[in-house]
Coordinates of C-alpha atoms in Angstrom, one line a residue:
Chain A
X1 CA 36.2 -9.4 14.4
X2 CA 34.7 -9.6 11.1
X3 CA 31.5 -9.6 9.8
X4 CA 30.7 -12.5 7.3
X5 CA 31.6 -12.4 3.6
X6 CA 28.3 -14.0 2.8
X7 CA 25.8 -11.7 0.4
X8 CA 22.6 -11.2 1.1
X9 CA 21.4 -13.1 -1.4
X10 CA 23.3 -16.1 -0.1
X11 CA 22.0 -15.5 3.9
X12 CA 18.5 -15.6 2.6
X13 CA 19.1 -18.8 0.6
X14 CA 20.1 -20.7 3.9
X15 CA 17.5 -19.2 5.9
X16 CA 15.0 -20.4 3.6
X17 CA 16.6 -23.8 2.8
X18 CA 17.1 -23.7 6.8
X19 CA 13.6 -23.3 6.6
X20 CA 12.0 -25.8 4.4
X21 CA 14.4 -28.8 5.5
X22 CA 13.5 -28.6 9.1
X23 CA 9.7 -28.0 7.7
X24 CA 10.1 -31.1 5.6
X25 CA 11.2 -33.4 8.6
X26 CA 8.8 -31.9 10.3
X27 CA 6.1 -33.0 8.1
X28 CA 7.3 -36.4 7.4
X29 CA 7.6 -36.9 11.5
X30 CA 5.4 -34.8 13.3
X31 CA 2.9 -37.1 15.6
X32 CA -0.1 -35.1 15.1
X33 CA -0.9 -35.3 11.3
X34 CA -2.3 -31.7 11.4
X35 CA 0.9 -30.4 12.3
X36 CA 2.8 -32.3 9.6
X37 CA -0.2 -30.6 7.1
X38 CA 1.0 -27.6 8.4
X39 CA 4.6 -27.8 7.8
X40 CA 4.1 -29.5 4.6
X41 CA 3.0 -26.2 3.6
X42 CA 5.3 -24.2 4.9
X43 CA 7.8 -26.5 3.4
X44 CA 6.2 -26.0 0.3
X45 CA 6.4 -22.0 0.9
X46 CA 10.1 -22.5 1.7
X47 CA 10.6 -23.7 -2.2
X48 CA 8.5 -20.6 -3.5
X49 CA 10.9 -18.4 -1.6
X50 CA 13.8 -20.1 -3.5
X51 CA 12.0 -20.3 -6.8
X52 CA 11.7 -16.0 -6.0
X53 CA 15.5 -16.2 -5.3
X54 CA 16.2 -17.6 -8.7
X55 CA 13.7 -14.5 -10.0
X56 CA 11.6 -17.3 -11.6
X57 CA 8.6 -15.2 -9.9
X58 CA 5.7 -16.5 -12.2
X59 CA 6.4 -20.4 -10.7
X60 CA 7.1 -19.2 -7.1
X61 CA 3.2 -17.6 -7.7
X62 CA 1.9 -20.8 -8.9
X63 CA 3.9 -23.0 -6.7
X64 CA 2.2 -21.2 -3.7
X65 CA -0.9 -21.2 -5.3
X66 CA -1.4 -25.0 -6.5
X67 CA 0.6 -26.5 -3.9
X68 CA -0.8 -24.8 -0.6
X69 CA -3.9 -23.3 -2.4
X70 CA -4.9 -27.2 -3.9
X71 CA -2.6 -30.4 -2.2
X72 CA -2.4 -29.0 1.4
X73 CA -6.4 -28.3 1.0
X74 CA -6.9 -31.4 -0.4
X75 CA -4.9 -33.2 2.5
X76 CA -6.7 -30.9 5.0
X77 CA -9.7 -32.4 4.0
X78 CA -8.7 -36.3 3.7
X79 CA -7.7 -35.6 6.6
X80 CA -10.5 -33.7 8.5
X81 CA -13.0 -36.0 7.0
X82 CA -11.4 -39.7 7.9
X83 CA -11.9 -41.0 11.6
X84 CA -9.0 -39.7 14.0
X85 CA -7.6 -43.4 14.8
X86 CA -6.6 -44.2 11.6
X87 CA -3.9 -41.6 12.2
X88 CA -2.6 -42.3 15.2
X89 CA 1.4 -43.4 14.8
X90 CA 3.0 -46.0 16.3
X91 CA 6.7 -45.2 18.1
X92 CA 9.2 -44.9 16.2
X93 CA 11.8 -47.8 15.8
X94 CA 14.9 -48.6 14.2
X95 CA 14.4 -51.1 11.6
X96 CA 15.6 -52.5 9.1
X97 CA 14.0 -50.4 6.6
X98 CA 15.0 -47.4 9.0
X99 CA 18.7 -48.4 8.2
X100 CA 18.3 -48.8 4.3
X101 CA 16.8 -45.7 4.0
X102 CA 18.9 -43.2 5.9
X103 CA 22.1 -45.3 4.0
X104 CA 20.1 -44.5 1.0
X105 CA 19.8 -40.7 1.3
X106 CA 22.9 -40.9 2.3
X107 CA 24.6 -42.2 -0.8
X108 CA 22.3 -40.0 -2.9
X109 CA 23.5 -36.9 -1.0
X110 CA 27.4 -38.1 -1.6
X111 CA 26.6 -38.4 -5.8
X112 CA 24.3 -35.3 -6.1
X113 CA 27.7 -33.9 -4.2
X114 CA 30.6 -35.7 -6.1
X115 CA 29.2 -34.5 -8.8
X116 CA 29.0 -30.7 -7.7
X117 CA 32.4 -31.1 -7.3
X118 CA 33.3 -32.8 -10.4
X119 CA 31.7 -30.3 -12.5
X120 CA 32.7 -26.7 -13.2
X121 CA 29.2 -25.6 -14.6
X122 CA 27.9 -25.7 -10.8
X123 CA 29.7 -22.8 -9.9
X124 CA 27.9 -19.6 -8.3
X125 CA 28.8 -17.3 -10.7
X126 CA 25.9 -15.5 -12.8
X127 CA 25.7 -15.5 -16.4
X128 CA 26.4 -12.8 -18.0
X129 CA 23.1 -12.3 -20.3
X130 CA 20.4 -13.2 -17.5
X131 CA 17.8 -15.0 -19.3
X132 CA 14.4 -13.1 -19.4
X133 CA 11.7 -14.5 -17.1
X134 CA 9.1 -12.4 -18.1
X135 CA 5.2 -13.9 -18.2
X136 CA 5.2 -12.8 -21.7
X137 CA 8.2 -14.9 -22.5
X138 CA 7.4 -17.7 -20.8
X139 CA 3.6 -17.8 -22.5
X140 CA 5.7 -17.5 -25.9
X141 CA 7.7 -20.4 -25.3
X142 CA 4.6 -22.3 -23.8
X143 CA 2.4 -22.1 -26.4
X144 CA 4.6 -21.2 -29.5
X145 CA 7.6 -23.5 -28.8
X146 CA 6.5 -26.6 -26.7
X147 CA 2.9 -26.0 -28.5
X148 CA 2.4 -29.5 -29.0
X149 CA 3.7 -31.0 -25.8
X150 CA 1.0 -28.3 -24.3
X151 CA -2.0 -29.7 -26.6
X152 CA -0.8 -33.8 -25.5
X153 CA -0.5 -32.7 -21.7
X154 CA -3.9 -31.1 -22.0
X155 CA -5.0 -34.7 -23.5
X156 CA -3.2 -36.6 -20.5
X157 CA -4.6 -34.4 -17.9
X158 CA -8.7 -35.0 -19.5
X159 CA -8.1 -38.3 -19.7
X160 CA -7.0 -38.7 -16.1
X161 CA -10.6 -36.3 -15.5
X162 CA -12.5 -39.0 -17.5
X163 CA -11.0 -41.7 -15.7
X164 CA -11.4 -40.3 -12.3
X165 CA -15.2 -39.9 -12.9
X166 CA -15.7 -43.0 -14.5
X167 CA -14.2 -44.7 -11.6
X168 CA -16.5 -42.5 -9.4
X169 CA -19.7 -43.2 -11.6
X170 CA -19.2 -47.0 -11.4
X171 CA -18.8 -46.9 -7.3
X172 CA -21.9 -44.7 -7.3
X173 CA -23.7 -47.7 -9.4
X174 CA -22.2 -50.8 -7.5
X175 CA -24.3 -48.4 -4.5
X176 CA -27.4 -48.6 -5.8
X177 CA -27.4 -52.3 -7.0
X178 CA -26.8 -53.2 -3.0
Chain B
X1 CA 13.2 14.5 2.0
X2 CA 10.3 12.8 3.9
X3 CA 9.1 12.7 7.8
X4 CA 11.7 9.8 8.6
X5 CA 14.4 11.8 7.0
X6 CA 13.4 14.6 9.4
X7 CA 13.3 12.7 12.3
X8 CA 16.6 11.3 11.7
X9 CA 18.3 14.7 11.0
X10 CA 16.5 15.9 14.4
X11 CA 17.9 12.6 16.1
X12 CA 21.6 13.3 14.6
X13 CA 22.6 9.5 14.9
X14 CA 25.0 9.5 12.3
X15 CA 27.1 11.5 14.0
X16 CA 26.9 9.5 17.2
X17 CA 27.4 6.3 14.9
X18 CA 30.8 7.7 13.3
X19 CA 32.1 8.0 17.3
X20 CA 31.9 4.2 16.9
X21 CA 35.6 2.7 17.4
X22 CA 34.8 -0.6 15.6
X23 CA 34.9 -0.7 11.7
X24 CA 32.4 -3.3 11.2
X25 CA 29.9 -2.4 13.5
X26 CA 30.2 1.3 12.2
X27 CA 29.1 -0.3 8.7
X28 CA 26.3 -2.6 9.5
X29 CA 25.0 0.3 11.5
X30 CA 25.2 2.4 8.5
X31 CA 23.6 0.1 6.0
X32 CA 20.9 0.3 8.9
X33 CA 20.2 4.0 8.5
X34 CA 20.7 3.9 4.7
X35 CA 17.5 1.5 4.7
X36 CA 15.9 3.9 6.9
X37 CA 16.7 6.5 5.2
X38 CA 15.3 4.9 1.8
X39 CA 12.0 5.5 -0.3
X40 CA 10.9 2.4 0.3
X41 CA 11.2 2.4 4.4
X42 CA 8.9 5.6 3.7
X43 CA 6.5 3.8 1.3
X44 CA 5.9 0.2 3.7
X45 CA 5.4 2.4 6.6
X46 CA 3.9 5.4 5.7
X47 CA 2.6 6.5 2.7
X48 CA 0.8 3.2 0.9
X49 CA 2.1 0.6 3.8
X50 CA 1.0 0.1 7.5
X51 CA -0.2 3.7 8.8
X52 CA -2.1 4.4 5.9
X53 CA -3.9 1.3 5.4
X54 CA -4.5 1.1 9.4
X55 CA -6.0 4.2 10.0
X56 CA -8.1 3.9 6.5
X57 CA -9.0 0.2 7.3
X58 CA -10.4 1.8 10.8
X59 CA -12.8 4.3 9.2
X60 CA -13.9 1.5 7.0
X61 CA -15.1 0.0 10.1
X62 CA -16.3 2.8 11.2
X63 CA -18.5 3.6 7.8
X64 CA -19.8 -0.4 8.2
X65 CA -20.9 0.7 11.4
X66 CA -22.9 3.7 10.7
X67 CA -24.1 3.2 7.0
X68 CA -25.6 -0.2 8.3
X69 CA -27.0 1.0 11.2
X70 CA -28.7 3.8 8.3
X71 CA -29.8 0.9 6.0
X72 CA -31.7 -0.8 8.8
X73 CA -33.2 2.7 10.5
X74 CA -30.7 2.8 13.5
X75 CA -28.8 5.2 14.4
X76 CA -25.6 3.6 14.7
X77 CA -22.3 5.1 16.9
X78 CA -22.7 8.5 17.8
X79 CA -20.6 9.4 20.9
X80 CA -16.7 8.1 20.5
X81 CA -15.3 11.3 18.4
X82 CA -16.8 14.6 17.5
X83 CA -18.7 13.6 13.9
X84 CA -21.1 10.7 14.2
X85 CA -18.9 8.8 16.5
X86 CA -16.0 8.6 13.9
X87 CA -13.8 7.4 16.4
X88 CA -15.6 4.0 17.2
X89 CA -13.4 1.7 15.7
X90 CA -10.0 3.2 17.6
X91 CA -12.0 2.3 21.5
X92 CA -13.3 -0.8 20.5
X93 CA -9.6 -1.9 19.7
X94 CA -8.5 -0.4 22.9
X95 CA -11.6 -2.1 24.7
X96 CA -10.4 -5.9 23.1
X97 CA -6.3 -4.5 23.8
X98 CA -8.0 -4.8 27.7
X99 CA -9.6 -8.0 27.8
X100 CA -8.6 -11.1 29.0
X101 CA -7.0 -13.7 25.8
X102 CA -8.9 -16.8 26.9
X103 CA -7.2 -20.0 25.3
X104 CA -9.8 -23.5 25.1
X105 CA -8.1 -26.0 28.2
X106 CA -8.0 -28.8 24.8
X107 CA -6.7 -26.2 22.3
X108 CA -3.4 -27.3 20.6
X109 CA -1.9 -23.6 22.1
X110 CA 1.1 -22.9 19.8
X111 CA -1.2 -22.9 16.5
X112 CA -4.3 -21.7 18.2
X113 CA -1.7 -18.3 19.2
X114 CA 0.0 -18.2 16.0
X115 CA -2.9 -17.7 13.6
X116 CA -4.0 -14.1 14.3
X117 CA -0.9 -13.6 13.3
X118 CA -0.4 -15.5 10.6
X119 CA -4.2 -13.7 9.0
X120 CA -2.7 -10.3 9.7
X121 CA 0.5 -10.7 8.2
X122 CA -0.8 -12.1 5.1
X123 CA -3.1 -9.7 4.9
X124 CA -0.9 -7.2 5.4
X125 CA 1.2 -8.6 2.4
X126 CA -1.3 -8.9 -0.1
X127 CA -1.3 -4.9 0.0
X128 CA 2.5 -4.6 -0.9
X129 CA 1.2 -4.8 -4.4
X130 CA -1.5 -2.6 -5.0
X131 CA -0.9 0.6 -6.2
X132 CA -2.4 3.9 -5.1
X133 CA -1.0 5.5 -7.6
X134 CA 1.8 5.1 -10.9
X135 CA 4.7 5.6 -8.1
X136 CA 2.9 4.9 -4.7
X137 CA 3.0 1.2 -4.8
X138 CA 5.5 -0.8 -2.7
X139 CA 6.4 -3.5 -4.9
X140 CA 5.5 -3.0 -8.4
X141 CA 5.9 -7.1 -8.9
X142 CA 5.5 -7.5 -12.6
X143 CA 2.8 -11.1 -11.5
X144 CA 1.2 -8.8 -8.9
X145 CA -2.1 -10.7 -10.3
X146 CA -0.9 -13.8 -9.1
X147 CA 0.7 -12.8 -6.3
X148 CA -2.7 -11.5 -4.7
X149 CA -4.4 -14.5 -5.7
X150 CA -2.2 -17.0 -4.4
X151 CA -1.8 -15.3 -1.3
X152 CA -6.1 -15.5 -1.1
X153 CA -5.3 -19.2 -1.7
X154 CA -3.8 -19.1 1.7
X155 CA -6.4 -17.5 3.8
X156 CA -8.6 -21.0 3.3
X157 CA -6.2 -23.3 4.8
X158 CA -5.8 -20.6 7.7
X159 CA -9.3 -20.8 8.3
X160 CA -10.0 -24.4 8.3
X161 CA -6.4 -24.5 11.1
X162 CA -8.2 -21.7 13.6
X163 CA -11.5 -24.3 13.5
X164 CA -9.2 -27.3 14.0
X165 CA -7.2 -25.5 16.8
X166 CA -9.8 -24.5 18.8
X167 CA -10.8 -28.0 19.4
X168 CA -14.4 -26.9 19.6
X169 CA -17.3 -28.2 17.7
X170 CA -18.6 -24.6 15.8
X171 CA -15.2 -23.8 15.0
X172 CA -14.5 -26.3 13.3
X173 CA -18.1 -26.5 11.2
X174 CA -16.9 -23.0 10.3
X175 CA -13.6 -23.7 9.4
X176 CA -14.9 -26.9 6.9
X177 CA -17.4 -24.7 5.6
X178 CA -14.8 -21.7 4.8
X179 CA -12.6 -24.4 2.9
X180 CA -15.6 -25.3 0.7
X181 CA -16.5 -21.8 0.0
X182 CA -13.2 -20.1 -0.1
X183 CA -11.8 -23.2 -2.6
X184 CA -15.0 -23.8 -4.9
X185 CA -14.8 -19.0 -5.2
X186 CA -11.2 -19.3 -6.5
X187 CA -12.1 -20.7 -9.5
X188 CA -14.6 -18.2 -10.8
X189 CA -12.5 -15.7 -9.4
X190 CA -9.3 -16.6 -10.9
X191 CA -11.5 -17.2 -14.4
X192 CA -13.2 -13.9 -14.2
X193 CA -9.9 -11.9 -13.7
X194 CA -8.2 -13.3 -17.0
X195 CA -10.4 -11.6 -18.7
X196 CA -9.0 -8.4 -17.5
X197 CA -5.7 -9.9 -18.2
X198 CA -6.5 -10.9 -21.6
X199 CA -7.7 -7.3 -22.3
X200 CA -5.0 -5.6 -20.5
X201 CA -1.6 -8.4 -21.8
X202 CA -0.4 -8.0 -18.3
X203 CA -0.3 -9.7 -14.6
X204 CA 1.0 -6.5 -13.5
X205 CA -1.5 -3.8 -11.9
X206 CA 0.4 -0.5 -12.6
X207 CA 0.0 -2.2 -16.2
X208 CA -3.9 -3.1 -15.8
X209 CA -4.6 0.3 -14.9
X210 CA -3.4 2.1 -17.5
X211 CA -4.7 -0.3 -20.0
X212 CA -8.1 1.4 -18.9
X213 CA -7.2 4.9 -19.5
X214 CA -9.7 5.0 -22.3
X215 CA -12.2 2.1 -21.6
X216 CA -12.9 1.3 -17.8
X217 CA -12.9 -2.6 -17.7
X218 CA -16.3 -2.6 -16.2
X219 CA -17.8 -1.3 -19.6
X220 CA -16.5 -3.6 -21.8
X221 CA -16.6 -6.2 -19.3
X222 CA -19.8 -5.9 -17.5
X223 CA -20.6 -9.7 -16.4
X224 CA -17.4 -10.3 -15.7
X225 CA -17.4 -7.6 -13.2
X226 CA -20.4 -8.9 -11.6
X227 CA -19.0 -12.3 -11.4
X228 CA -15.9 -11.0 -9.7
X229 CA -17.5 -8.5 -7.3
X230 CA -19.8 -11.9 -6.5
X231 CA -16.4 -14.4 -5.7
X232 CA -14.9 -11.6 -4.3
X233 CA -17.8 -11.1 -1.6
X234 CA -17.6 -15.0 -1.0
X235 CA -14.0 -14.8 -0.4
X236 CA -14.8 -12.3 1.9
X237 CA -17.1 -14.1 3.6
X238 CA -19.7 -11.3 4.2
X239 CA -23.2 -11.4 3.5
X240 CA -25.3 -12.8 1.5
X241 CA -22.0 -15.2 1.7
X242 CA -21.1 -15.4 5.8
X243 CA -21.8 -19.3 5.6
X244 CA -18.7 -19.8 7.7
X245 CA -19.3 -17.6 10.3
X246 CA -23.0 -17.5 10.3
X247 CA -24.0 -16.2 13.7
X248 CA -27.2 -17.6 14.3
X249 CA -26.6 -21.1 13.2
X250 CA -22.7 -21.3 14.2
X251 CA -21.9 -18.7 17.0
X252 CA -19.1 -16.9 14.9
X253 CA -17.8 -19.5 12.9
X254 CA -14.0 -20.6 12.9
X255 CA -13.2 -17.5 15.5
X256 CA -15.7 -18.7 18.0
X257 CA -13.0 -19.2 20.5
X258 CA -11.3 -16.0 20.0
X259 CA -11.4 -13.6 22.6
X260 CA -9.7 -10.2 23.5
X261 CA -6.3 -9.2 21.1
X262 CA -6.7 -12.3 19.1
X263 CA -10.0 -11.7 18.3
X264 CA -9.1 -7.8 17.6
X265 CA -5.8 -9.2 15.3
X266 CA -8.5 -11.7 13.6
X267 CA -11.1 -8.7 13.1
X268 CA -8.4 -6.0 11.7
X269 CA -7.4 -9.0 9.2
X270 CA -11.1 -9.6 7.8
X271 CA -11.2 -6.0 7.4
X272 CA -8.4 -5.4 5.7
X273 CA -9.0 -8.2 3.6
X274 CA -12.6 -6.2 3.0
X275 CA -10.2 -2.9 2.2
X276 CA -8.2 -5.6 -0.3
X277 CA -10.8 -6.7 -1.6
X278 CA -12.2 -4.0 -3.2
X279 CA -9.0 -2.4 -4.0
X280 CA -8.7 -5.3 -6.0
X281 CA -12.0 -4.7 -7.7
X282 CA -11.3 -1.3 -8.0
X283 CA -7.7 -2.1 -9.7
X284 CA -9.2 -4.2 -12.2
X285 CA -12.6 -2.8 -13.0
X286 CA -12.9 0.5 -12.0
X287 CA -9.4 2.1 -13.9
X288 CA -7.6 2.2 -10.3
X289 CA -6.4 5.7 -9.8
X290 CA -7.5 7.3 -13.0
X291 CA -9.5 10.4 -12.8
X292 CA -10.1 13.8 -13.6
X293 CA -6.1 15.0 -12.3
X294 CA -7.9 18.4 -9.9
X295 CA -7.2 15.7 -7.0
X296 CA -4.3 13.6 -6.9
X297 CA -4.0 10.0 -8.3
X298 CA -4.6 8.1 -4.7
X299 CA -7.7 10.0 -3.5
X300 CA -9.7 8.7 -6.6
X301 CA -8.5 5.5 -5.8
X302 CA -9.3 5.5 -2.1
X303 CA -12.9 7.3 -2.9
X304 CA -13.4 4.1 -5.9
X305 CA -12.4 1.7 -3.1
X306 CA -14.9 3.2 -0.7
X307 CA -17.7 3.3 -2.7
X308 CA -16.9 -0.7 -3.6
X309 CA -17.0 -1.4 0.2
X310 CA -20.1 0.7 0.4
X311 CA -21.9 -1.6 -2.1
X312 CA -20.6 -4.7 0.0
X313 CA -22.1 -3.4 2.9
X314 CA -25.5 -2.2 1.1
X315 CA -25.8 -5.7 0.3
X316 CA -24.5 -7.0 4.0
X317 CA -27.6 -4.7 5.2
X318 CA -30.4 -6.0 2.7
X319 CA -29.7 -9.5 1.7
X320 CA -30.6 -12.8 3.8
X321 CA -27.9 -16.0 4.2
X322 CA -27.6 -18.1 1.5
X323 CA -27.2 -21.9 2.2
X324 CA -24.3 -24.0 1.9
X325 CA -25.4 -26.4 -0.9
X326 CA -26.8 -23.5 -2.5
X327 CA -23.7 -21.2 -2.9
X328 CA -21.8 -24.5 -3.7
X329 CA -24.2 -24.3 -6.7
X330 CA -24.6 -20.9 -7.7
X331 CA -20.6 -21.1 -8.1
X332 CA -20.1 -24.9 -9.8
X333 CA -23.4 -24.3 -12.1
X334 CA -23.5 -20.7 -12.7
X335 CA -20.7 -18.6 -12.1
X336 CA -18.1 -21.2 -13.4
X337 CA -20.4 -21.8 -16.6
X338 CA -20.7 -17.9 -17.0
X339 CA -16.7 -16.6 -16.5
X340 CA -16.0 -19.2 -19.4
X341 CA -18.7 -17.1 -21.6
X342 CA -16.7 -13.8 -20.0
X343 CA -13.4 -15.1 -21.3
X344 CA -14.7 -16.2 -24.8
X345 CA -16.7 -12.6 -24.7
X346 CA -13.4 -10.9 -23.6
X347 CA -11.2 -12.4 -26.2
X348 CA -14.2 -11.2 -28.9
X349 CA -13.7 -7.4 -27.4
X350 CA -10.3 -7.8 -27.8
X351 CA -10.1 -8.3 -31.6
X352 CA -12.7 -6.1 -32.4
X353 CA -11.4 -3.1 -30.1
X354 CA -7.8 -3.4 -30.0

């Protein structure tokens, strides 16, 4: 008998991608919405443990902390606050759309694939210089590198604020005219 | 050489292990007792890991017991234990380990089950990072900042689920109300700690703490102290902040239905969230484990800790409930508008000092 070749390294990666596949079907299938909430985040826990695999630490952090700390709140929420019918599925069919989709997936699987074969760059091996992840690095290349894209992604992201109360203030008035 | 290593050289299993005929299982076994035999077996479950922090996290109970019962003129537990009744917390846990785990008939089961667990695991990992002293510390993660934080982020969502799952009508009050004040806290509380950061040009708390070997934090950065100590106790959900577990509006909040071990799990996790808390505090403001070196590193920072969760519970004894709309408020209006003016001051200390 023989024990597996795999690392450890490589055992935790399936776990994990084990992990946050199941958890993603989960959440795109689960009857009660709650539940699929639920394993949204975890899902979205699965891809901070691979982001820590890859020692990007400082994303696995903020990963956890916008994605479950912010979206799944903010779902939690839509959906705590809208009426329970609204959520309620119908039973799941095979439709047409059913069909295209899963021929879809599939076809994108068999590229991303082909092309993991085709290419030698995919391979497992690490590099020998790995590149430094440290916060300080990375708030080097953020604000003295991509300076400007930071500044014009600042200006996208106020503008969406503006927008978002604007639409809100106008709602607000269209209320008090009735 | 440590107690584990003396156990295991008592046991002898090595030797037993070597009698094994097959190759492989011979190896996994001793990869076993080579991770037993490590420092950092020692460290999660003795030293700064689960023994430690259980039996400390049990007298912290014990001191909310008694020095609130001395703030309000009672006399608090006495019998349990030789010294004012110092062993209170250990028989109440052994009074919930006996009582009956009543689930709701309309509860969804599986989650309802799963989230003591869930609280006291995550609670228990927030602690991997915080260092008693320059080599007690389990993981010294070089984001340990961020780390702690987004872990908090978690404890919300966790919340809000224990409401949902107890299909009951308090519970789940509770559980929207510790979603508003857990999410609208973060802000301030993430804001308030960059200033530390911005002093100290680290995420990493061995790093924090010895930025403040000549200047506590808490001098330089006094309101942004006070903002954090305030998010922190909202976090906490303690008082003046219970909102979500307010007893006499809301029974107890999003743990209503908890009864027996779960509610014992949910209780150890609050509290060692408390003990978290205001290590955190202590970490960032109060120079961690630096002290005059007669005692060693981790008593100061146990005896800084303390005193934090003494102030907590001073202000659990003599301040009344805030409302809902009212903390909502103090933290969008005030505390928001103030850690800004903490960064911008913090970034001012910096040039000038440093």
């Amino acid at each position: 008998m023989q024990i597996s070749y795999l690392s450890t390294a490589e055992i935790v990666f399936i776990l994990i991608a084990a992990v946050t596949l199941i958890a993603a079907i989960i959440a795109l299938e689960a009857k009660e919405i709650v539940y699929g909430a639920v394993s949204l985040g975890v899902m979205f826990l699965g891809i901070a443990g691979l982001y820590i695999l890859l020692d990007a630490n400082y994303l696995a952090m903020f990963q956890i902390s916008v994605y479950i700390g912010a979206v799944v709140v903010l779902i939690l929420f839509t959906i705590m606050i809208v009426p329970r019918e609204i959520w309620l599925r119908r039973a799941f069919r095979i439709t047409p759309e059913v069909i295209a989709g899963i021929l879809a997936s599939l076809m994108l699987i068999g590229s991303i694939g082909f092309l993991y074969l085709l290419t030698p760059a995919w391979s497992l091996t690490p590099s020998e210089a790995p590149f430094d992840w440290s916060v300080r690095r990375i708030a080097q290349s953020i604000v003295i590198e991509y300076g400007i894209a930071l500044q014009i992604l600042a200006l996208v992201l106020f503008a969406g604020l503006m927008g978002a109360l604007t639409l809100a203030k106008v709602e607000e008035k269209e209320e008090e005219t009735k | 050489m440590n107690i584990i290593n003396i156990i295991l050289d008592f046991l002898n299993l090595e030797n037993f292990i070597s009698n094994i005929p097959n190759a492989d299982v011979q190896e996994l076994l001793t990869i076993v007792f080579v991770f037993l035999r490590s420092d950092l077996f020692f460290k999660i479950l003795f030293f700064p890991g689960i023994f430690t922090i259980l039996i400390f996290v049990a007298e912290l109970m014990w001191l909310e017991l008694k020095f609130l019962a001395k703030v309000q003129l009672r006399v608090g537990p006495q019998y349990a234990g030789r010294i004012g009744g110092i062993l209170q917390p250990i028989a109440d846990f052994i009074k919930l380990l006996f009582k009956e785990s009543i689930v709701p008939e309309k509860a969804s089961k599986v989650l309802f089950l799963l989230i003591p667990i869930m609280l006291v695991t995550l609670a228990a990992t927030t602690l991997t990072v915080i260092p008693l002293s320059e080599t007690d510390v389990i993981s010294n993660l070089d984001v340990g900042l961020l780390f702690t934080f987004a872990i908090l982020a978690m404890f919300p969502v966790i919340a809000l689920l224990a409401g949902w799952a107890s299909n009951s009508k308090y519970p789940f009050i509770g559980g929207i109300r510790a979603l508003f004040q857990q999410v609208s806290y973060e802000v301030p509380l993430w804001l308030s700690a960059l200033g530390v950061v911005i002093l100290a040009e680290s995420l990493n708390f061995t790093s924090i703490i010895k930025a403040q070997s000549t200047f506590w934090f808490i001098l330089l950065l006094p309101l942004g102290a006070f903002i954090f100590l305030v998010a922190i106790i909202a976090e906490l959900e303690r008082l003046p902040f219970d909102i979500p577990e307010a007893e006499s509006e809301i029974v107890s909040g999003w743990m209503a239905e908890y009864s027996g071990l779960n509610f014992g799990l949910i209780m150890l996790s609050l509290y060692i969230k408390l003990y978290f808390g205001a290590a955190l505090f202590t970490a960032l403001f109060l120079g961690g484990w630096l002290g005059p070196s007669i005692l060693p590193p981790a008593f100061w920072f146990l005896t800084k800790t303390v005193i934090v969760v003494s102030i907590i519970i001073l202000l659990r004894g003599v301040l009344p409930r805030f409302r809902l709309a009212d903390l909502l408020q103090i933290g969008w209006r005030r505390l928001l508008i103030l850690s800004m003016v903490n960064i911008f001051l913090a970034i001012t200390v910096k040039l000038v000092l440093f």
